[in-house]
Amino acid sequence: MRSFHEMEQELAALPKVLDKYARISRMPFDFGLDKPLYPTEVHMVSEVAARGPVSVTELGRRFGVTKGAASQMVGKLVQKGLLSKRQDPEKGSRWLVEPTEKGRYVHNHHTAFHREHDKEFMEYLGRLSEAEFTTVVSLFNRMERWLDSYLDG
């Protein structure tokens, strides 16, 4: 078994990768609107556009945030004209969130952005053997649980 010290030296790139990801998550991007959007904003718009009408509670669950945090983000995106809210006809206390035409436009630009920008990395992943790809997916899932341990305290 490798020692902590041996692995620490070999995995020195990990903190750099995590730091770059954190920096990118705070950068606004242009998706064809007059104002750039932050990744959390465009990802919520794309989630709603891809999945159809969804409740605020479900959005919170999908993004790993509270219902209140999801509601605040939805409110901002409604103000920006990207999402709309309506009462659920089957459950009056629940609000459903849908993309507006402008939201679908942003979703389409977001999807095209990732197809082009992530092409090389996705091709790399596509060339991995099934065993290698399974290992990568397992690593990502394990990393999520590891990072959750920091967030959960």
XYZ file of C-alpha atoms in Angstrom:
153
model
C 0.000 0.000 0.000
C 1.253 3.490 -0.843
C 2.038 5.865 1.987
C 0.304 9.207 2.406
C 3.606 10.936 1.571
C 4.052 8.972 -1.680
C 0.510 9.723 -2.803
C 0.733 13.369 -1.761
C 3.624 13.938 -4.135
C 1.981 12.055 -7.003
C -1.339 13.832 -6.547
C 0.085 17.355 -6.303
C -1.976 18.382 -9.332
C -5.284 17.731 -7.538
C -5.340 20.959 -5.487
C -4.496 22.899 -8.657
C -7.366 21.244 -10.532
C -9.812 21.912 -7.692
C -8.663 25.533 -7.428
C -9.074 26.076 -11.175
C -12.545 24.569 -11.057
C -13.474 26.868 -8.160
C -12.168 29.901 -10.087
C -14.079 28.899 -13.226
C -17.275 28.451 -11.207
C -17.046 32.143 -10.248
C -16.444 33.395 -13.824
C -19.324 34.764 -15.897
C -19.689 33.503 -19.476
C -21.568 34.858 -22.472
C -24.284 32.568 -23.782
C -25.695 34.903 -26.393
C -27.387 37.404 -24.076
C -26.632 41.016 -23.354
C -25.278 40.015 -19.924
C -22.967 37.129 -19.045
C -24.203 34.387 -16.722
C -22.416 32.550 -13.937
C -22.086 28.760 -14.214
C -24.595 28.130 -11.399
C -27.134 30.287 -13.232
C -26.714 28.719 -16.651
C -26.606 25.199 -15.203
C -29.926 25.751 -13.454
C -31.465 27.132 -16.646
C -30.142 24.147 -18.609
C -31.388 21.676 -16.004
C -34.887 23.139 -16.210
C -34.762 23.276 -20.028
C -33.560 19.676 -20.292
C -35.963 18.188 -17.712
C -39.127 20.183 -18.322
C -41.278 21.650 -15.565
C -39.691 20.985 -12.181
C -40.483 22.060 -8.632
C -38.210 24.396 -6.697
C -37.756 21.650 -4.090
C -36.605 19.200 -6.761
C -34.183 21.774 -8.178
C -32.692 22.222 -4.721
C -32.277 18.459 -4.404
C -30.650 18.158 -7.835
C -28.186 20.964 -7.072
C -27.513 19.909 -3.495
C -28.808 23.160 -2.006
C -31.684 24.068 0.269
C -35.132 24.845 -1.064
C -34.539 28.453 0.030
C -31.297 28.727 -1.938
C -32.935 27.179 -5.004
C -35.862 29.569 -4.637
C -33.508 32.576 -4.506
C -31.696 31.438 -7.652
C -34.984 30.788 -9.443
C -36.127 34.283 -8.448
C -33.009 35.834 -9.974
C -33.451 33.808 -13.155
C -37.126 34.784 -13.380
C -36.070 38.462 -13.080
C -33.552 37.907 -15.895
C -36.333 36.457 -18.054
C -34.780 32.979 -18.295
C -37.253 31.005 -16.188
C -40.917 31.319 -15.321
C -42.865 29.972 -12.343
C -46.427 28.747 -12.152
C -48.471 26.960 -9.548
C -48.674 23.206 -9.960
C -52.294 22.469 -10.986
C -52.153 19.135 -9.113
C -50.615 20.490 -5.903
C -51.452 24.159 -5.360
C -48.770 24.752 -2.724
C -46.018 23.726 -5.134
C -44.456 25.956 -7.775
C -43.218 24.583 -11.083
C -40.312 26.188 -12.900
C -40.069 26.235 -16.695
C -37.669 27.820 -19.158
C -38.774 30.843 -21.121
C -37.946 31.160 -24.788
C -34.901 33.191 -23.743
C -34.004 30.396 -21.291
C -34.175 27.765 -24.046
C -31.968 30.010 -26.189
C -29.395 30.174 -23.373
C -29.649 26.398 -22.859
C -28.933 25.779 -26.551
C -25.912 28.108 -26.464
C -24.705 26.480 -23.248
C -24.958 23.006 -24.786
C -23.096 24.137 -27.926
C -20.440 25.816 -25.751
C -19.735 22.566 -23.905
C -19.782 20.448 -27.069
C -17.057 22.645 -28.529
C -15.098 23.589 -25.405
C -15.094 20.112 -23.824
C -14.636 18.172 -27.061
C -11.000 17.170 -26.521
C -11.561 15.997 -22.943
C -14.728 14.077 -23.846
C -12.900 12.397 -26.739
C -10.167 11.391 -24.281
C -12.768 9.884 -21.936
C -14.449 8.168 -24.893
C -11.192 6.419 -25.795
C -10.778 4.896 -22.336
C -11.407 1.191 -21.942
C -14.561 0.211 -20.051
C -12.465 -0.624 -16.977
C -10.623 2.726 -17.129
C -13.864 4.649 -17.604
C -15.480 2.794 -14.696
C -12.470 3.715 -12.544
C -12.795 7.405 -13.502
C -16.525 7.434 -12.693
C -15.835 5.671 -9.401
C -13.115 8.225 -8.596
C -15.474 11.148 -9.266
C -18.157 9.596 -7.050
C -15.622 8.960 -4.289
C -14.298 12.524 -4.605
C -17.827 13.888 -4.237
C -18.299 11.970 -0.982
C -14.841 13.119 0.181
C -15.677 16.779 -0.522
C -19.078 16.343 1.142
C -17.203 15.458 4.331
C -15.702 18.962 4.307
C -19.068 20.607 3.645
C -20.919 18.574 6.248
C -18.370 19.472 8.908
